[in-house]
Amino acid sequence: MKYMNIRSIREDNDMTQQQMAKMLNISQNTYSQYETGQIEWTASTLIKIADYFDVSIDYLLDRTKAKK
C-alpha cells in the first residue's frame, strides 16, 4: 500500500530516495519498493522515519493530518 505522507515528507525535506535509504540503512531499490507500495513497510522502518522527522506513525500512514 502506498502512503502519500511518507513521500511528501521526504520531498518537503528535499531528500532523495537514495538519502532516505542511506538513513534507513537499506538499498535505494528497497526504499523505492516501499514507497511505491510493492512491499509493505516494516514497523522498525516506520519508527525510524517517524523519529527522524519527528512525526507520528499515524501521520506517516495517512491516518491523520496532524504531524504529531
Short mmCIF file of N, CA, C and O in Angstrom, two decimals:
data_model
loop_
_atom_site.label_atom_id
_atom_site.label_comp_id
_atom_site.label_asym_id
_atom_site.label_seq_id
_atom_site.Cartn_x
_atom_site.Cartn_y
_atom_site.Cartn_z
N MET A 1 0.83 -1.18 0.00
CA MET A 1 0.00 0.00 0.00
C MET A 1 0.88 1.25 0.00
O MET A 1 1.89 1.30 0.68
N LYS A 2 0.48 2.22 -0.79
CA LYS A 2 1.22 3.48 -0.85
C LYS A 2 0.69 4.45 0.20
O LYS A 2 -0.51 4.57 0.37
N TYR A 3 1.62 5.09 0.88
CA TYR A 3 1.27 6.11 1.87
C TYR A 3 1.87 7.43 1.41
O TYR A 3 3.08 7.60 1.42
N MET A 4 1.03 8.33 0.98
CA MET A 4 1.48 9.57 0.35
C MET A 4 2.24 10.49 1.31
O MET A 4 3.14 11.22 0.87
N ASN A 5 1.94 10.46 2.60
CA ASN A 5 2.65 11.35 3.52
C ASN A 5 4.12 10.99 3.64
O ASN A 5 4.94 11.87 3.91
N ILE A 6 4.47 9.73 3.46
CA ILE A 6 5.88 9.35 3.54
C ILE A 6 6.65 9.99 2.39
O ILE A 6 7.72 10.59 2.59
N ARG A 7 6.12 9.89 1.21
CA ARG A 7 6.79 10.52 0.06
C ARG A 7 6.80 12.04 0.21
O ARG A 7 7.82 12.69 -0.03
N SER A 8 5.68 12.60 0.65
CA SER A 8 5.58 14.05 0.81
C SER A 8 6.59 14.59 1.81
O SER A 8 7.23 15.61 1.56
N ILE A 9 6.71 13.92 2.95
CA ILE A 9 7.65 14.42 3.96
C ILE A 9 9.09 14.31 3.47
O ILE A 9 9.92 15.16 3.75
N ARG A 10 9.39 13.27 2.68
CA ARG A 10 10.73 13.15 2.09
C ARG A 10 10.98 14.31 1.14
O ARG A 10 12.01 14.99 1.21
N GLU A 11 10.02 14.57 0.27
CA GLU A 11 10.19 15.64 -0.71
C GLU A 11 10.20 17.02 -0.05
O GLU A 11 10.95 17.90 -0.46
N ASP A 12 9.35 17.22 0.96
CA ASP A 12 9.32 18.50 1.67
C ASP A 12 10.65 18.82 2.34
O ASP A 12 10.97 19.98 2.56
N ASN A 13 11.40 17.79 2.67
CA ASN A 13 12.72 17.96 3.30
C ASN A 13 13.85 17.84 2.30
O ASN A 13 15.01 17.66 2.68
N ASP A 14 13.50 17.93 1.01
CA ASP A 14 14.49 17.91 -0.09
C ASP A 14 15.42 16.71 0.00
O ASP A 14 16.64 16.83 -0.22
N MET A 15 14.86 15.55 0.33
CA MET A 15 15.65 14.33 0.39
C MET A 15 15.33 13.45 -0.81
O MET A 15 14.18 13.35 -1.23
N THR A 16 16.35 12.80 -1.32
CA THR A 16 16.16 11.83 -2.40
C THR A 16 15.85 10.46 -1.80
O THR A 16 16.06 10.23 -0.61
N GLN A 17 15.39 9.57 -2.65
CA GLN A 17 15.20 8.19 -2.19
C GLN A 17 16.52 7.61 -1.72
O GLN A 17 16.56 6.86 -0.74
N GLN A 18 17.59 7.94 -2.39
CA GLN A 18 18.92 7.44 -2.01
C GLN A 18 19.30 7.91 -0.61
O GLN A 18 19.82 7.13 0.20
N GLN A 19 19.04 9.17 -0.30
CA GLN A 19 19.35 9.69 1.02
C GLN A 19 18.50 9.02 2.10
O GLN A 19 18.99 8.71 3.18
N MET A 20 17.23 8.80 1.81
CA MET A 20 16.36 8.11 2.76
C MET A 20 16.85 6.69 2.98
O MET A 20 16.89 6.21 4.11
N ALA A 21 17.19 6.02 1.91
CA ALA A 21 17.67 4.64 2.02
C ALA A 21 18.93 4.57 2.88
O ALA A 21 19.06 3.70 3.73
N LYS A 22 19.82 5.51 2.68
CA LYS A 22 21.05 5.54 3.47
C LYS A 22 20.74 5.75 4.95
O LYS A 22 21.30 5.08 5.82
N MET A 23 19.83 6.68 5.25
CA MET A 23 19.44 6.95 6.63
C MET A 23 18.81 5.71 7.27
O MET A 23 19.01 5.43 8.45
N LEU A 24 18.08 4.92 6.48
CA LEU A 24 17.41 3.72 6.98
C LEU A 24 18.29 2.47 6.91
O LEU A 24 17.88 1.41 7.35
N ASN A 25 19.46 2.63 6.30
CA ASN A 25 20.39 1.51 6.14
C ASN A 25 19.80 0.38 5.29
O ASN A 25 19.88 -0.80 5.64
N ILE A 26 19.17 0.79 4.18
CA ILE A 26 18.61 -0.15 3.21
C ILE A 26 19.04 0.31 1.82
O ILE A 26 19.55 1.42 1.66
N SER A 27 18.83 -0.52 0.82
CA SER A 27 19.18 -0.12 -0.55
C SER A 27 18.15 0.86 -1.09
O SER A 27 17.00 0.90 -0.64
N GLN A 28 18.56 1.64 -2.08
CA GLN A 28 17.64 2.59 -2.72
C GLN A 28 16.51 1.82 -3.39
O GLN A 28 15.36 2.26 -3.36
N ASN A 29 16.81 0.68 -3.96
CA ASN A 29 15.78 -0.13 -4.62
C ASN A 29 14.72 -0.59 -3.61
O ASN A 29 13.52 -0.53 -3.90
N THR A 30 15.16 -1.03 -2.45
CA THR A 30 14.21 -1.45 -1.40
C THR A 30 13.36 -0.26 -0.97
O THR A 30 12.14 -0.38 -0.85
N TYR A 31 13.99 0.89 -0.77
CA TYR A 31 13.22 2.08 -0.38
C TYR A 31 12.19 2.41 -1.45
O TYR A 31 11.03 2.70 -1.14
N SER A 32 12.58 2.37 -2.70
CA SER A 32 11.66 2.66 -3.79
C SER A 32 10.47 1.70 -3.78
O SER A 32 9.33 2.11 -3.99
N GLN A 33 10.73 0.43 -3.50
CA GLN A 33 9.66 -0.55 -3.44
C GLN A 33 8.72 -0.27 -2.27
O GLN A 33 7.50 -0.44 -2.40
N TYR A 34 9.26 0.17 -1.15
CA TYR A 34 8.41 0.58 -0.03
C TYR A 34 7.51 1.74 -0.46
O TYR A 34 6.31 1.73 -0.26
N GLU A 35 8.13 2.76 -1.03
CA GLU A 35 7.41 3.99 -1.34
C GLU A 35 6.34 3.78 -2.42
O GLU A 35 5.30 4.44 -2.39
N THR A 36 6.57 2.88 -3.34
CA THR A 36 5.60 2.62 -4.39
C THR A 36 4.57 1.57 -4.02
O THR A 36 3.67 1.25 -4.79
N GLY A 37 4.71 1.00 -2.81
CA GLY A 37 3.73 0.03 -2.35
C GLY A 37 3.96 -1.39 -2.83
O GLY A 37 3.11 -2.25 -2.64
N GLN A 38 5.11 -1.65 -3.44
CA GLN A 38 5.40 -3.00 -3.91
C GLN A 38 5.68 -3.95 -2.76
O GLN A 38 5.42 -5.14 -2.86
N ILE A 39 6.26 -3.41 -1.67
CA ILE A 39 6.46 -4.20 -0.46
C ILE A 39 5.91 -3.39 0.72
O ILE A 39 5.84 -2.16 0.66
N GLU A 40 5.52 -4.09 1.78
CA GLU A 40 4.94 -3.43 2.94
C GLU A 40 6.03 -2.87 3.86
O GLU A 40 7.07 -3.49 4.05
N TRP A 41 5.74 -1.72 4.44
CA TRP A 41 6.65 -1.10 5.38
C TRP A 41 6.77 -1.97 6.62
O TRP A 41 5.79 -2.54 7.08
N THR A 42 7.97 -2.04 7.17
CA THR A 42 8.15 -2.75 8.43
C THR A 42 7.95 -1.76 9.58
O THR A 42 8.14 -0.55 9.40
N ALA A 43 7.58 -2.27 10.73
CA ALA A 43 7.39 -1.40 11.90
C ALA A 43 8.67 -0.66 12.23
O ALA A 43 8.64 0.55 12.51
N SER A 44 9.80 -1.34 12.19
CA SER A 44 11.06 -0.69 12.56
C SER A 44 11.43 0.43 11.58
O SER A 44 11.95 1.46 12.00
N THR A 45 11.12 0.26 10.33
CA THR A 45 11.40 1.30 9.34
C THR A 45 10.50 2.51 9.57
O THR A 45 10.96 3.65 9.53
N LEU A 46 9.23 2.27 9.84
CA LEU A 46 8.31 3.37 10.13
C LEU A 46 8.73 4.13 11.38
O LEU A 46 8.66 5.37 11.41
N ILE A 47 9.19 3.43 12.39
CA ILE A 47 9.65 4.08 13.62
C ILE A 47 10.85 4.97 13.33
O ILE A 47 10.92 6.10 13.80
N LYS A 48 11.79 4.48 12.53
CA LYS A 48 12.97 5.28 12.18
C LYS A 48 12.57 6.56 11.45
O LYS A 48 13.10 7.64 11.73
N ILE A 49 11.64 6.44 10.50
CA ILE A 49 11.20 7.61 9.73
C ILE A 49 10.47 8.59 10.65
O ILE A 49 10.73 9.80 10.61
N ALA A 50 9.58 8.08 11.48
CA ALA A 50 8.82 8.94 12.40
C ALA A 50 9.77 9.67 13.35
O ALA A 50 9.60 10.88 13.58
N ASP A 51 10.74 8.98 13.89
CA ASP A 51 11.70 9.60 14.80
C ASP A 51 12.56 10.64 14.07
O ASP A 51 12.82 11.73 14.59
N TYR A 52 13.00 10.31 12.87
CA TYR A 52 13.86 11.21 12.10
C TYR A 52 13.16 12.53 11.80
O TYR A 52 13.75 13.60 11.93
N PHE A 53 11.89 12.45 11.40
CA PHE A 53 11.14 13.65 11.01
C PHE A 53 10.28 14.21 12.15
O PHE A 53 9.58 15.20 11.96
N ASP A 54 10.33 13.56 13.30
CA ASP A 54 9.57 13.98 14.47
C ASP A 54 8.07 14.10 14.16
O ASP A 54 7.44 15.13 14.39
N VAL A 55 7.53 13.02 13.60
CA VAL A 55 6.10 12.93 13.29
C VAL A 55 5.57 11.61 13.85
O VAL A 55 6.34 10.72 14.21
N SER A 56 4.26 11.48 13.87
CA SER A 56 3.66 10.24 14.35
C SER A 56 3.60 9.21 13.23
O SER A 56 3.57 9.55 12.04
N ILE A 57 3.55 7.97 13.63
CA ILE A 57 3.39 6.90 12.64
C ILE A 57 2.01 7.00 12.00
O ILE A 57 1.87 6.74 10.79
N ASP A 58 1.00 7.41 12.75
CA ASP A 58 -0.33 7.61 12.17
C ASP A 58 -0.28 8.63 11.03
O ASP A 58 -0.94 8.47 10.01
N TYR A 59 0.52 9.67 11.19
CA TYR A 59 0.69 10.66 10.12
C TYR A 59 1.34 10.01 8.90
O TYR A 59 0.87 10.19 7.77
N LEU A 60 2.38 9.24 9.12
CA LEU A 60 3.07 8.59 8.01
C LEU A 60 2.14 7.65 7.25
O LEU A 60 2.24 7.52 6.03
N LEU A 61 1.22 7.01 7.98
CA LEU A 61 0.31 6.05 7.37
C LEU A 61 -1.00 6.69 6.90
O LEU A 61 -1.98 5.99 6.64
N ASP A 62 -1.01 8.01 6.79
CA ASP A 62 -2.17 8.76 6.28
C ASP A 62 -3.43 8.57 7.13
O ASP A 62 -4.54 8.68 6.64
N ARG A 63 -3.27 8.29 8.42
CA ARG A 63 -4.41 8.09 9.31
C ARG A 63 -4.84 9.39 9.99
O ARG A 63 -5.90 9.46 10.58
N THR A 64 -3.99 10.42 9.90
CA THR A 64 -4.30 11.73 10.47
C THR A 64 -3.55 12.79 9.68
O THR A 64 -2.53 12.50 9.04
N LYS A 65 -4.07 14.00 9.74
CA LYS A 65 -3.39 15.12 9.08
C LYS A 65 -2.44 15.82 10.05
O LYS A 65 -1.60 16.61 9.63
N ALA A 66 -2.59 15.54 11.35
CA ALA A 66 -1.73 16.13 12.37
C ALA A 66 -0.39 15.40 12.38
O ALA A 66 -0.35 14.17 12.47
N LYS A 67 0.69 16.15 12.30
CA LYS A 67 2.01 15.53 12.22
C LYS A 67 2.44 14.89 13.53
O LYS A 67 3.27 14.00 13.53
N LYS A 68 1.90 15.35 14.66
CA LYS A 68 2.31 14.80 15.96
C LYS A 68 1.19 14.10 16.65
O LYS A 68 0.08 14.27 16.55
#
